[in-house]
JSON list of C-alpha atoms in Angstrom, two decimals:
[
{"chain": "A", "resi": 1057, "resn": "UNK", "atom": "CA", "xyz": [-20.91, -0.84, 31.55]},
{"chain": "A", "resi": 1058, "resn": "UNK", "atom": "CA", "xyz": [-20.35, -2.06, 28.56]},
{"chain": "A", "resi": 1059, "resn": "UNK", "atom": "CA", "xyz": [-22.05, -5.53, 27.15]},
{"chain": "A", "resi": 1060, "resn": "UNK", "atom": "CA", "xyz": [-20.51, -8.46, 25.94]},
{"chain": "A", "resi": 1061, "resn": "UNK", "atom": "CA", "xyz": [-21.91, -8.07, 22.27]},
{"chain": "A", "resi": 1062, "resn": "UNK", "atom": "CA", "xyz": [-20.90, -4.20, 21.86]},
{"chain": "A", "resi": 1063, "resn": "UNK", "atom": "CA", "xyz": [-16.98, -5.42, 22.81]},
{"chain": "A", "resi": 1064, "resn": "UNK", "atom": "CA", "xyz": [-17.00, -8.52, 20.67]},
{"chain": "A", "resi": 1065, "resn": "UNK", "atom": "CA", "xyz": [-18.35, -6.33, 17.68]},
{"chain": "A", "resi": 1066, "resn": "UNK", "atom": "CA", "xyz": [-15.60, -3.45, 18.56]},
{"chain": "A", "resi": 1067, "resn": "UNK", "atom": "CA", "xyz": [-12.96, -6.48, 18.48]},
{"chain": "A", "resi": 1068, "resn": "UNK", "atom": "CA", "xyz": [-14.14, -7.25, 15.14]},
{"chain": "A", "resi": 1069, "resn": "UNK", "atom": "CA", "xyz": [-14.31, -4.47, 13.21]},
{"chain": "A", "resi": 1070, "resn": "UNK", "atom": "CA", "xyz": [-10.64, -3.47, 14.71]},
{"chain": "A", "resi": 1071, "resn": "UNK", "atom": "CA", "xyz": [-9.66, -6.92, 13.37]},
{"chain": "A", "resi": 1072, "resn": "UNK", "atom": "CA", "xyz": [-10.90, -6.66, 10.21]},
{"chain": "A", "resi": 1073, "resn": "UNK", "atom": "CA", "xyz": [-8.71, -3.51, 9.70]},
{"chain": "A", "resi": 1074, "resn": "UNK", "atom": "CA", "xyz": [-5.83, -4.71, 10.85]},
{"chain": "A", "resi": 1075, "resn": "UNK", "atom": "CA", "xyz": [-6.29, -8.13, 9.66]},
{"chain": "A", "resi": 1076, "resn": "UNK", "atom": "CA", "xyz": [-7.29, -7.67, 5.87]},
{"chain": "A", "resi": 1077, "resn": "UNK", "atom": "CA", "xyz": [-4.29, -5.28, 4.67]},
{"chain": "A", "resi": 1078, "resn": "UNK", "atom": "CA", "xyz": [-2.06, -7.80, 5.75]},
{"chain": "A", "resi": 1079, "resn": "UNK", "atom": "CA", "xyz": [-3.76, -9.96, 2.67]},
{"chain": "A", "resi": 1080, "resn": "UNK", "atom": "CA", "xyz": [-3.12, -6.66, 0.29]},
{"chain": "A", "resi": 1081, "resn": "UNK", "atom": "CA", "xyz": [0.62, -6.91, 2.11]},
{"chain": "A", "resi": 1082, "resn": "UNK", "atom": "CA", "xyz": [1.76, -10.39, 1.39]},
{"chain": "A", "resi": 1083, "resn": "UNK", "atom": "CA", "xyz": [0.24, -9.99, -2.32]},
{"chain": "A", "resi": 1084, "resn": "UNK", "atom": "CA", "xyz": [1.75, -6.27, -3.12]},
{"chain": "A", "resi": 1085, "resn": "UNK", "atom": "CA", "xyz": [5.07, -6.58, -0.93]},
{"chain": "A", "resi": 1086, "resn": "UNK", "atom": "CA", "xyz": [6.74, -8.61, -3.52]},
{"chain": "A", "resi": 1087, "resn": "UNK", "atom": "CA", "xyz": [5.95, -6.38, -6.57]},
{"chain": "A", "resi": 1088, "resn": "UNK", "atom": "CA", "xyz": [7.12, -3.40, -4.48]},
{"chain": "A", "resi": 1089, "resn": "UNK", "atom": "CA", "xyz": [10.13, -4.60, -3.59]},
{"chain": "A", "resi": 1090, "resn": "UNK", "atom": "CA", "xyz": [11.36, -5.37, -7.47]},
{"chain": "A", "resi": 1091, "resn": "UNK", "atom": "CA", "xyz": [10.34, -2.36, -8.57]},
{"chain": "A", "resi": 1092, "resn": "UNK", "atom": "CA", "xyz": [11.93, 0.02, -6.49]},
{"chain": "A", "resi": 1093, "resn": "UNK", "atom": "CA", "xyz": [14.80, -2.71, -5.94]},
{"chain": "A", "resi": 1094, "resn": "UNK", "atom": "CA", "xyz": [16.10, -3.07, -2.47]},
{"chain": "A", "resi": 1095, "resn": "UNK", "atom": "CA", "xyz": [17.98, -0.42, -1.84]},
{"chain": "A", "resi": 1096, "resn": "UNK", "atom": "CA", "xyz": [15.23, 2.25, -2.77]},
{"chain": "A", "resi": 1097, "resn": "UNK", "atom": "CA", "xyz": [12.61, -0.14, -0.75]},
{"chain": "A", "resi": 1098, "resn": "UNK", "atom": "CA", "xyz": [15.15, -0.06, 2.54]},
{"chain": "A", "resi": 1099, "resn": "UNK", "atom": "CA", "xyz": [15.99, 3.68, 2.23]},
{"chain": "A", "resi": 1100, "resn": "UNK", "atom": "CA", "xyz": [11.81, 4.21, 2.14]},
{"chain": "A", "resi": 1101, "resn": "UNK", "atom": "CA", "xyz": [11.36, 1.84, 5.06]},
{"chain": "A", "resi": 1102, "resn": "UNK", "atom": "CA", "xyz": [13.92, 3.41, 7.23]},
{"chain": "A", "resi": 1103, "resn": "UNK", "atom": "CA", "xyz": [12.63, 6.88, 6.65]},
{"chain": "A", "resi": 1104, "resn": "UNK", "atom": "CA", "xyz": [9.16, 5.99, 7.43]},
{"chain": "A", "resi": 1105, "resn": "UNK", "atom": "CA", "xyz": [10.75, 4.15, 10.76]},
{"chain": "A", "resi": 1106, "resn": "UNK", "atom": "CA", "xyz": [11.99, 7.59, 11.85]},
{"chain": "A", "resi": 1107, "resn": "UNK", "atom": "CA", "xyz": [9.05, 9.19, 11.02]},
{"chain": "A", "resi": 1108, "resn": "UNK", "atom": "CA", "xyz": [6.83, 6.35, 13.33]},
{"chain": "A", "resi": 1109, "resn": "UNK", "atom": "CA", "xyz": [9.35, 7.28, 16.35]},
{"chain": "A", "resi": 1110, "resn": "UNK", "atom": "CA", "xyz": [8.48, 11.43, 16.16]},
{"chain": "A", "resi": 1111, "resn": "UNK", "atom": "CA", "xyz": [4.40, 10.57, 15.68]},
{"chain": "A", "resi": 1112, "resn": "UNK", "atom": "CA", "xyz": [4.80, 8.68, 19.17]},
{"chain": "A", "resi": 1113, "resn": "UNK", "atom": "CA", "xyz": [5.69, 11.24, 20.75]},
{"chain": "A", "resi": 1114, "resn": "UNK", "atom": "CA", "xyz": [2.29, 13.03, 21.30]},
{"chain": "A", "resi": 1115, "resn": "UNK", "atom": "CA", "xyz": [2.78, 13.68, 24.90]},
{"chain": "A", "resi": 1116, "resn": "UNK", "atom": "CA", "xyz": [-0.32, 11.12, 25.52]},
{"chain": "A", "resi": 1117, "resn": "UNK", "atom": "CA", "xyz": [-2.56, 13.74, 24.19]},
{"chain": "A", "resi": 1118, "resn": "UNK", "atom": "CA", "xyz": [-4.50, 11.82, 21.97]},
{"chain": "A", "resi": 1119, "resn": "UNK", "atom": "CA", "xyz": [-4.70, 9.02, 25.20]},
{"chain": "A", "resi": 1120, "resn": "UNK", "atom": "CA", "xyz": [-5.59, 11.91, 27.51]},
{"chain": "A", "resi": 1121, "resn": "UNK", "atom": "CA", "xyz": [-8.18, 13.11, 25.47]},
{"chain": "A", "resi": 1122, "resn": "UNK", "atom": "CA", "xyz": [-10.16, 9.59, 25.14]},
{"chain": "A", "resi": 1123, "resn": "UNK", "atom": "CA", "xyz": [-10.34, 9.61, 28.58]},
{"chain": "A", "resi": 1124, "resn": "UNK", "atom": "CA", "xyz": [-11.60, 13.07, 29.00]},
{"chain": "A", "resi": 1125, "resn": "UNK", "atom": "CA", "xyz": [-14.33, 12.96, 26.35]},
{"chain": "A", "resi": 1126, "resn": "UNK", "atom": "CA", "xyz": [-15.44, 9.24, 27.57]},
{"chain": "A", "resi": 1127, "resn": "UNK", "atom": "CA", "xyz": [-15.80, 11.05, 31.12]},
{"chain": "A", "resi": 1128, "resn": "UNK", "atom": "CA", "xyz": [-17.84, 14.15, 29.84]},
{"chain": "A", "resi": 1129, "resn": "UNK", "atom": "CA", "xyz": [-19.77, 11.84, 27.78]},
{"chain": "A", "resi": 1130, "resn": "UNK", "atom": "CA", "xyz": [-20.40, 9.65, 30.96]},
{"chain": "A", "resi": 1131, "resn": "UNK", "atom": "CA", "xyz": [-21.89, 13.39, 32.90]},
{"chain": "A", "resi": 1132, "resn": "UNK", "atom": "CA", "xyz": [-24.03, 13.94, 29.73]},
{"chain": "A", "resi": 1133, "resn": "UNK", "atom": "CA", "xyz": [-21.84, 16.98, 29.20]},
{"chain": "A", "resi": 1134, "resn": "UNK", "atom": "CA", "xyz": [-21.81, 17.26, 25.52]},
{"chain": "A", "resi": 1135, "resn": "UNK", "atom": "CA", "xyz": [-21.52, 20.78, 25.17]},
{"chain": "A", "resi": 1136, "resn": "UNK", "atom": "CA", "xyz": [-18.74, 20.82, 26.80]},
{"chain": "A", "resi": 1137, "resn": "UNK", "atom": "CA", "xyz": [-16.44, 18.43, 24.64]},
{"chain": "A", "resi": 1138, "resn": "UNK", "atom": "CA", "xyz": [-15.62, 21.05, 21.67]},
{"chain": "A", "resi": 1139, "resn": "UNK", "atom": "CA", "xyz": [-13.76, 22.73, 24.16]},
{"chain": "A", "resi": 1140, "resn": "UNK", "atom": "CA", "xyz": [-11.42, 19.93, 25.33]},
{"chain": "A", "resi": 1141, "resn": "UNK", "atom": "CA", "xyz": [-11.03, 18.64, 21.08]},
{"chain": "A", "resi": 1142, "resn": "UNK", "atom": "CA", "xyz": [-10.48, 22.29, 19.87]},
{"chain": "A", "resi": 1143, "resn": "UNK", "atom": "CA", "xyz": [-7.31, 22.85, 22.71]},
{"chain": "A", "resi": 1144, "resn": "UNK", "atom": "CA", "xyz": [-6.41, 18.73, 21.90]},
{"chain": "A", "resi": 1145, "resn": "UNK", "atom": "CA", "xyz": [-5.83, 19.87, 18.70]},
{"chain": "A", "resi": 1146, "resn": "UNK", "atom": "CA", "xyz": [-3.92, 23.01, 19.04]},
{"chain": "A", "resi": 1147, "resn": "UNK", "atom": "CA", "xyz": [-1.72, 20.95, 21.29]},
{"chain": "A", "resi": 1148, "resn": "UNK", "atom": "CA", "xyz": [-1.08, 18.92, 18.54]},
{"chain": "A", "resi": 1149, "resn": "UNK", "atom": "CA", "xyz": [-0.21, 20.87, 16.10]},
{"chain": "A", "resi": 1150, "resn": "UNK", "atom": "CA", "xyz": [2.06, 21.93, 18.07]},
{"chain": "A", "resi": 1151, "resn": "UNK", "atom": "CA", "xyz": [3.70, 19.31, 18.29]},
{"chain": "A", "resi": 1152, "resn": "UNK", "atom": "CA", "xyz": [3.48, 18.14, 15.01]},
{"chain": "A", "resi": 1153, "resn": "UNK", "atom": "CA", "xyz": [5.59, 21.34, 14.19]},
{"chain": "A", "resi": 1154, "resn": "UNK", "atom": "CA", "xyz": [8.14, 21.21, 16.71]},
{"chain": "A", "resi": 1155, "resn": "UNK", "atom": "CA", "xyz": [8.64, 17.31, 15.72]},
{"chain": "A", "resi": 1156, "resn": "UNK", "atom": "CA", "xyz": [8.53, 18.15, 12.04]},
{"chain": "A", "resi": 1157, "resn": "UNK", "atom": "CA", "xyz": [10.99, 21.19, 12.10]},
{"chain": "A", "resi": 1158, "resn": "UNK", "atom": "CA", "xyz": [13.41, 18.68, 13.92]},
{"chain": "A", "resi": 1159, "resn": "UNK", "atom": "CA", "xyz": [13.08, 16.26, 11.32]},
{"chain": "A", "resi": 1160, "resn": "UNK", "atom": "CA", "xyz": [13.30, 19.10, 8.58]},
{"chain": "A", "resi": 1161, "resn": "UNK", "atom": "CA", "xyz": [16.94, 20.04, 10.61]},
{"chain": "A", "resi": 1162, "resn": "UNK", "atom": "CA", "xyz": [18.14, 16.83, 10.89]},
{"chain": "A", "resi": 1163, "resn": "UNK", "atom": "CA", "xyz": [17.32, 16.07, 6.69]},
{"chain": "A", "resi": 1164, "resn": "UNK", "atom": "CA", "xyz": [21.22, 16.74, 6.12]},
{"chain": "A", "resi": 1165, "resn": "UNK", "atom": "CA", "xyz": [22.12, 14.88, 8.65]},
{"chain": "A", "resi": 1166, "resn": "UNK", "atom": "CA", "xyz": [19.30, 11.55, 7.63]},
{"chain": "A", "resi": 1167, "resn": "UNK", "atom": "CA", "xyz": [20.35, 12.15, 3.96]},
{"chain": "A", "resi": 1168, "resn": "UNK", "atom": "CA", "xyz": [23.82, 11.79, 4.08]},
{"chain": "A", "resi": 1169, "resn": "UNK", "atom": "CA", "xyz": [23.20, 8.75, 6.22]},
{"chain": "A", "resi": 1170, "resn": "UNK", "atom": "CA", "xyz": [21.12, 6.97, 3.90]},
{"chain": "A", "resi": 1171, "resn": "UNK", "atom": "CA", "xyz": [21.75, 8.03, 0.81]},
{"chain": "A", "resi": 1172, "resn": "UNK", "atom": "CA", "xyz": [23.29, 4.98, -1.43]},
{"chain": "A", "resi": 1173, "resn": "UNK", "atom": "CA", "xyz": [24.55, 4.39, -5.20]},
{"chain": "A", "resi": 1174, "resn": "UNK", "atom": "CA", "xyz": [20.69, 3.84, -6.32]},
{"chain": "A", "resi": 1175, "resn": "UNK", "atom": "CA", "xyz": [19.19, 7.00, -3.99]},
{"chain": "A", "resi": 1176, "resn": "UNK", "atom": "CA", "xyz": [21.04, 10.10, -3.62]},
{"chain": "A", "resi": 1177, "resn": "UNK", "atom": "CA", "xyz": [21.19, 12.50, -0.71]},
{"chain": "A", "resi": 1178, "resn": "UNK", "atom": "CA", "xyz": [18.78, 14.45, -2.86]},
{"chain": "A", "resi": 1179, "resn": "UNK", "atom": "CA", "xyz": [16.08, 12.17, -2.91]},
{"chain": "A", "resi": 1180, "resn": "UNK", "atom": "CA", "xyz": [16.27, 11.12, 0.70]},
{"chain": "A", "resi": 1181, "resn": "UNK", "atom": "CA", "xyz": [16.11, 14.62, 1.92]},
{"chain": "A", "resi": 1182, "resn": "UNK", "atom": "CA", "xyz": [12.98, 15.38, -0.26]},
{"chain": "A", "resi": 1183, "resn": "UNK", "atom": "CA", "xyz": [11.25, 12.38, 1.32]},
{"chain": "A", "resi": 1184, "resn": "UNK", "atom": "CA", "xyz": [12.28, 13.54, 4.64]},
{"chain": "A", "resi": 1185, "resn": "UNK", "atom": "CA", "xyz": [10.96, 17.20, 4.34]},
{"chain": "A", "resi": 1186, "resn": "UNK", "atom": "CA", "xyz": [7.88, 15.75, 2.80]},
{"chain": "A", "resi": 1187, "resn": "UNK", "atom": "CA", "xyz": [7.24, 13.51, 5.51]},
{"chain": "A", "resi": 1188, "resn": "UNK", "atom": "CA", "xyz": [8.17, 15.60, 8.24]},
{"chain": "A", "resi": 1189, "resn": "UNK", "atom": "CA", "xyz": [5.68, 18.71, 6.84]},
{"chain": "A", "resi": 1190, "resn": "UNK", "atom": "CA", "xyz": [3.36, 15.24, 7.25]},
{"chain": "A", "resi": 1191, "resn": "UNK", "atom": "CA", "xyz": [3.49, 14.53, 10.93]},
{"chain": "A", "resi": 1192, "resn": "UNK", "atom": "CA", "xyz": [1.11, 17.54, 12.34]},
{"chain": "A", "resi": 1193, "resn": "UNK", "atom": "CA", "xyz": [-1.27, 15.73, 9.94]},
{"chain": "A", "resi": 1194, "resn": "UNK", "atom": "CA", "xyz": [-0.57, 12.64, 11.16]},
{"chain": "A", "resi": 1195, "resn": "UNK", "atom": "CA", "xyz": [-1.00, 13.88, 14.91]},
{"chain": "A", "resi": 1196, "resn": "UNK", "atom": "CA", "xyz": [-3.99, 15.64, 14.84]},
{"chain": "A", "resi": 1197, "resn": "UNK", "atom": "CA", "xyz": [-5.62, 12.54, 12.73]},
{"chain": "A", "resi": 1198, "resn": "UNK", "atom": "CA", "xyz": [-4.68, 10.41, 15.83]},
{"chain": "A", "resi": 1199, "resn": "UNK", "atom": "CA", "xyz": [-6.80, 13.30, 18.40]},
{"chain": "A", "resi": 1200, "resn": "UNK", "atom": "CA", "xyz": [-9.68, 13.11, 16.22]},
{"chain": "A", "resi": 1201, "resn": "UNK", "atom": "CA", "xyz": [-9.65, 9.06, 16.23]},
{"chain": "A", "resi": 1202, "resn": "UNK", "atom": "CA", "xyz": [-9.53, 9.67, 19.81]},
{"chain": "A", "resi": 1203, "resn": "UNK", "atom": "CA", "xyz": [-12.58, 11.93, 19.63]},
{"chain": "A", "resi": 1204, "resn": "UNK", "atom": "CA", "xyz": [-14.57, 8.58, 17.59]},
{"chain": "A", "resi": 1205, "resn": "UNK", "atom": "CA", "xyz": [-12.93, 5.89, 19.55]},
{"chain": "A", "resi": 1206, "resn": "UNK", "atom": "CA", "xyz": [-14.61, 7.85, 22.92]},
{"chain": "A", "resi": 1207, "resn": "UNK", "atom": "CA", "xyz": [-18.03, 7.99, 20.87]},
{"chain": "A", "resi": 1208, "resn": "UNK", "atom": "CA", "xyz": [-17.88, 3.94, 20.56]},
{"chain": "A", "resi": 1209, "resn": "UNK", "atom": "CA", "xyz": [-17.84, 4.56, 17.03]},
{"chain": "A", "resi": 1210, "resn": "UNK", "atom": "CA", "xyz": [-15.50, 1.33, 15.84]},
{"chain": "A", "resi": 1211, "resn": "UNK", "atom": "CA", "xyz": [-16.77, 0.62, 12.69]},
{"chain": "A", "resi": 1212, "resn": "UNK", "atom": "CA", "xyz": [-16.17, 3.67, 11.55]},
{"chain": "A", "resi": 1213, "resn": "UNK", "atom": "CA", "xyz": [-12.78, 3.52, 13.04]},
{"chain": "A", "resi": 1214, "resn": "UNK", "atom": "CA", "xyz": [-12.47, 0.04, 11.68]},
{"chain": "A", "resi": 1215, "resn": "UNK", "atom": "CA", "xyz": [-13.27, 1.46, 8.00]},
{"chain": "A", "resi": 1216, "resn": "UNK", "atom": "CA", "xyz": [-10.74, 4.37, 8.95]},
{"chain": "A", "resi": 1217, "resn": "UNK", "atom": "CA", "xyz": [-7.85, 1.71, 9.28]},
{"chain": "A", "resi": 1218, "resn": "UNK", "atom": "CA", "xyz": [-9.32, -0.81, 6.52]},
{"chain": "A", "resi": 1219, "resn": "UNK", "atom": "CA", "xyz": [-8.98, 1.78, 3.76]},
{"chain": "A", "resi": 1220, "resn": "UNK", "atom": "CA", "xyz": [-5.39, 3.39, 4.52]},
{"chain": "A", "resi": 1221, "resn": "UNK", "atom": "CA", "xyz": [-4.09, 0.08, 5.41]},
{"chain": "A", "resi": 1222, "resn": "UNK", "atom": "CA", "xyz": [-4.86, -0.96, 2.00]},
{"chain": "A", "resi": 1223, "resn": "UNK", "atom": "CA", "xyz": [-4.15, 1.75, 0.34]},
{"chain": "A", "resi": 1224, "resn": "UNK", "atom": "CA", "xyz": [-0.72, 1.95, 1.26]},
{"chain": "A", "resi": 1225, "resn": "UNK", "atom": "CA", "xyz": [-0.23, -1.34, -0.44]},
{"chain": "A", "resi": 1226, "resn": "UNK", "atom": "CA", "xyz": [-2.30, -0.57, -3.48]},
{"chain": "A", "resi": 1227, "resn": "UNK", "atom": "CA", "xyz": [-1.22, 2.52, -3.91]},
{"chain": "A", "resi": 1228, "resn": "UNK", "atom": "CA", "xyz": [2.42, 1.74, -4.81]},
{"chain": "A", "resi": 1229, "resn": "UNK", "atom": "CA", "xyz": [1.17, -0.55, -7.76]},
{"chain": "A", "resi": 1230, "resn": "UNK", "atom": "CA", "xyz": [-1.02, 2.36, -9.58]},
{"chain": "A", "resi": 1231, "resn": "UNK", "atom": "CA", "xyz": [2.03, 4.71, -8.60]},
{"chain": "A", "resi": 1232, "resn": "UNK", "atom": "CA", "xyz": [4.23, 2.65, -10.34]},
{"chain": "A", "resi": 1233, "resn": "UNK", "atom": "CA", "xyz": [1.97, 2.42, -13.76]},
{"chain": "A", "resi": 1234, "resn": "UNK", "atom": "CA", "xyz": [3.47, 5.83, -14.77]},
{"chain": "A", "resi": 1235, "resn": "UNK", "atom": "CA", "xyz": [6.54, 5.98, -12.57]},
{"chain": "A", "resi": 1236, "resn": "UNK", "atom": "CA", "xyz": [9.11, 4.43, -9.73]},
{"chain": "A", "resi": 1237, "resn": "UNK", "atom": "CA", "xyz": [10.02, 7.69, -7.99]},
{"chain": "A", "resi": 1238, "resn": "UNK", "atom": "CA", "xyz": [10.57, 7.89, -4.60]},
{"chain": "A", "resi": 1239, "resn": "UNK", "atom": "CA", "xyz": [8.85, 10.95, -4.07]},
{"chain": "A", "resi": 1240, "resn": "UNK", "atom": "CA", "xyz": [5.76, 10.20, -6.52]},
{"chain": "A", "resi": 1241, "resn": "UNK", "atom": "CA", "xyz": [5.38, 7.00, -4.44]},
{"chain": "A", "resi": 1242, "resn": "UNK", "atom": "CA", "xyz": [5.90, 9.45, -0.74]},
{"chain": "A", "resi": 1243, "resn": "UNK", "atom": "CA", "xyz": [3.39, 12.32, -2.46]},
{"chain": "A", "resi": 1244, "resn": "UNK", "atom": "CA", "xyz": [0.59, 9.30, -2.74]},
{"chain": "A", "resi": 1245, "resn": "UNK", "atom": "CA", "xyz": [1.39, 7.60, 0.25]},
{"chain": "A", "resi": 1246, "resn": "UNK", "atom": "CA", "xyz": [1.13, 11.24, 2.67]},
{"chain": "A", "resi": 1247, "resn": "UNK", "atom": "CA", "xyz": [-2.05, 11.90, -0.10]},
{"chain": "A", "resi": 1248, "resn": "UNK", "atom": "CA", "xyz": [-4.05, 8.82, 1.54]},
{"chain": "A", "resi": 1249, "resn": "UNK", "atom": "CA", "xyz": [-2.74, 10.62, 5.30]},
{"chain": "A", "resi": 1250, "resn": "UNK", "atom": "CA", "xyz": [-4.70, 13.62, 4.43]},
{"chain": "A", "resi": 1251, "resn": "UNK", "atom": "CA", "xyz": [-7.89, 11.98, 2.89]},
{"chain": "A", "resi": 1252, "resn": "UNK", "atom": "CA", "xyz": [-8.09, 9.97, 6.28]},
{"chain": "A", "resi": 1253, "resn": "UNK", "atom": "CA", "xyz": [-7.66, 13.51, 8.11]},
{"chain": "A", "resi": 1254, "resn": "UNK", "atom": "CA", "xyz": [-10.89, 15.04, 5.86]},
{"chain": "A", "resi": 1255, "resn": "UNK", "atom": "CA", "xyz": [-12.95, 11.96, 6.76]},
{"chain": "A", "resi": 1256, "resn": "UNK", "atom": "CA", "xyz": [-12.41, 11.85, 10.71]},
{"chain": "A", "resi": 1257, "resn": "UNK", "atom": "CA", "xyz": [-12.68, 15.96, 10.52]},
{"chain": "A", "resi": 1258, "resn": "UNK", "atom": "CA", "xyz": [-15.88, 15.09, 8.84]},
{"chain": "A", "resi": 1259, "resn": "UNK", "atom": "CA", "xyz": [-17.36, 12.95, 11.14]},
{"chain": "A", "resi": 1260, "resn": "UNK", "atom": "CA", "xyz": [-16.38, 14.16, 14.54]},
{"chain": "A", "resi": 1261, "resn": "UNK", "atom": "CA", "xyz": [-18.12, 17.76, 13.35]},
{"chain": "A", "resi": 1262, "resn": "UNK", "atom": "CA", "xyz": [-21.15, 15.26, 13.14]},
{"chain": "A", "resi": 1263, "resn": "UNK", "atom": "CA", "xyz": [-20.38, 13.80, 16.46]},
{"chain": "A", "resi": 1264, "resn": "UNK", "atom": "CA", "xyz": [-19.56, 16.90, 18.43]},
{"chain": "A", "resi": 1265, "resn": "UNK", "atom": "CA", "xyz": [-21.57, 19.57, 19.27]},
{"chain": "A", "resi": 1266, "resn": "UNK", "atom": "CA", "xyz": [-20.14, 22.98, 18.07]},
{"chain": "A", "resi": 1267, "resn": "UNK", "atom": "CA", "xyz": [-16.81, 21.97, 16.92]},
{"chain": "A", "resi": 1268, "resn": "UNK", "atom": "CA", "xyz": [-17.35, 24.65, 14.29]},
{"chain": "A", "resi": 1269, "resn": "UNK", "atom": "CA", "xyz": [-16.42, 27.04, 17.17]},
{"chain": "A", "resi": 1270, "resn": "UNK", "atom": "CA", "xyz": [-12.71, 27.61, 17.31]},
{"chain": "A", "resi": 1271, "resn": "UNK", "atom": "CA", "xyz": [-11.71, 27.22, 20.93]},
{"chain": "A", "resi": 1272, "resn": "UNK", "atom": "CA", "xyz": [-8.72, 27.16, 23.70]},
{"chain": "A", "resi": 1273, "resn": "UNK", "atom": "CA", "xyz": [-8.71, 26.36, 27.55]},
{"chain": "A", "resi": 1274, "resn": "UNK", "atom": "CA", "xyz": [-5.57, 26.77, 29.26]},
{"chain": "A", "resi": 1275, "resn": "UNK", "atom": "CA", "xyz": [-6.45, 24.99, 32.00]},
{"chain": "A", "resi": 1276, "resn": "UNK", "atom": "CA", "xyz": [-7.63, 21.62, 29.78]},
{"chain": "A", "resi": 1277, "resn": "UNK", "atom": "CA", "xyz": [-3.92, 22.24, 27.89]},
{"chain": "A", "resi": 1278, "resn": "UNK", "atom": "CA", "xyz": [-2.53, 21.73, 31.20]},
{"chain": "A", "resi": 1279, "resn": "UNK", "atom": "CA", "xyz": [-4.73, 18.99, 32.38]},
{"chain": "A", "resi": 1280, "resn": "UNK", "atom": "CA", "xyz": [-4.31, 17.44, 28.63]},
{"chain": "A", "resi": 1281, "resn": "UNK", "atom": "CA", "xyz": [-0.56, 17.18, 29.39]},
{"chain": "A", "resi": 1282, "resn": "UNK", "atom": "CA", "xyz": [-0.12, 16.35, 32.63]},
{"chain": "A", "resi": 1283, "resn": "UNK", "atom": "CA", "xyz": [-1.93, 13.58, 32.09]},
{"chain": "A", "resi": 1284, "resn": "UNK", "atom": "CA", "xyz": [-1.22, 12.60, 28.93]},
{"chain": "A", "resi": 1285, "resn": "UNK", "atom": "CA", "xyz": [2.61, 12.54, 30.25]},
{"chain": "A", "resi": 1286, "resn": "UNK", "atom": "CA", "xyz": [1.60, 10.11, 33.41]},
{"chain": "A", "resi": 1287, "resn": "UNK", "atom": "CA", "xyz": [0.51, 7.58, 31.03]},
{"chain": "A", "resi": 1288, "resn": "UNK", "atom": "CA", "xyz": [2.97, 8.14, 27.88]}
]
C-alpha cells in the first residue's frame, strides 16, 4: 500500500520533467523554426511522428514487465527479476529490429513523400535510416524505465525525462553554432537517446541483482507477450 506522501512526491518529480522542458520549448521553438525554415522544421517533425507510431508498438512489453517485476518485488523474489529484464530485453530488440528494418524499407517510399524544394529525397532518407537504426534503442530504454518505475525509483525517472526533454530543445541551438544540417541536428538528437540508454543501463545493474548474467526464459517471453498484448 502505498502512502499518500510517496504518490504526491512520485507526481512531482514526473511533473517537473514534463513540466520544465516545456519552458526550454516555448523559448527554443522559435529560434528552431527560423533556422531550419519551415519546410526543413515540418519534414523533421513528420519523420519523428512516424518514428513515435513504430516505438508504440512494443507489444506491451515494457507494461508487462512493470507488472511482473512490481509482483516479484511484492514475494521478495529479487533473484529472480534478472531473468524476466534479460528475456524483456531480448524481446525488445527484437522488435526494435523488425520495426526499424520496416522503416529502413519504406525510406524510398517516406523520402519521395516528403522530400521538398529545401530537403531532398536524400536528406530525408538519411534521417529515416538514422532514426530507424534508433528505435531498438529507443525500445529497450523504455524496458529498463520499466525496470526503475517498478523499483519506485521516480526521481530518478523524473531526472531521466528532465534532462532529454531539455536537451532536445537545447541541443538544436549548440547544433546550429557550427551548422543547420538535418542530419547533424538528427546525429545529436538520437546522441542524447543513447546517453539516456547508458544511464538507465547503469542504474538498473545497481538495482537488480545479477543483471550482469545474460539470460532467456521462454516461458516469461510468452507470458511477457501475452500479456503485454491484453493490455496494448
Amino acid at each position: 500500500m502505498f502512502s499518500k506522501k510517496l504518490i504526491t512526491k512520485n507526481i512531482g518529480w514526473n511533473l517537473l520533467g514534463t513540466g520544465l522542458p516545456i519552458l526550454f520549448a516555448i523559448y527554443a521553438m522559435p529560434i528552431i523554426i527560423a533556422k531550419l525554415g519551415q519546410e526543413q522544421f515540418g519534414v523533421l517533425t513528420l519523420v519523428w511522428v512516424i518514428v513515435g507510431y513504430f516505438t508504440l508498438f512494443d507489444f506491451g512489453i515494457a507494461r508487462a514487465l512493470i507488472k511482473e517485476v512490481s509482483r516479484l518485488l511484492a514475494k521478495h523474489q529479487e533473484n529472480e527479476i534478472s531473468n524476466i529484464v534479460w528475456t524483456s530485453l531480448t524481446l525488445m530488440v527484437i522488435v526494435g529490429l523488425f520495426f526499424g528494418g520496416v522503416l529502413a524499407l519504406l525510406s524510398p517510399i517516406i523520402s519521395s513523400v516528403l522530400q521538398t524544394e529545401e530537403v531532398s529525397g536524400e536528406v530525408v532518407s538519411n534521417i529515416v535510416m538514422m532514426t530507424a537504426a534508433s528505435i531498438p534503442i529507443v525500445l529497450i530504454s523504455s524496458a529498463l524505465r520499466g525496470v526503475v518505475e517498478a523499483h519506485q525509483r521516480f526521481l530518478f525517472i523524473g531526472l531521466m525525462k528532465l534532462i532529454m526533454g531539455c536537451f532536445v530543445f537545447i541541443a538544436p541551438l549548440v547544433v546550429f553554432k557550427f551548422t543547420t544540417s538535418l542530419n547533424a541536428l538528427v546525429l545529436t538528437l538520437i546522441f542524447g537517446r543513447v546517453v539516456v540508454f547508458v544511464f538507465y543501463s547503469g542504474y538498473c545493474l545497481k538495482l537488480v541483482v545479477g543483471l550482469t548474467r545474460v539470460t532467456f526464459c521462454s516461458k516469461s517471453a510468452k507470458y511477457l507477450l501475452s500479456f503485454g498484448g491484453w493490455i496494448m
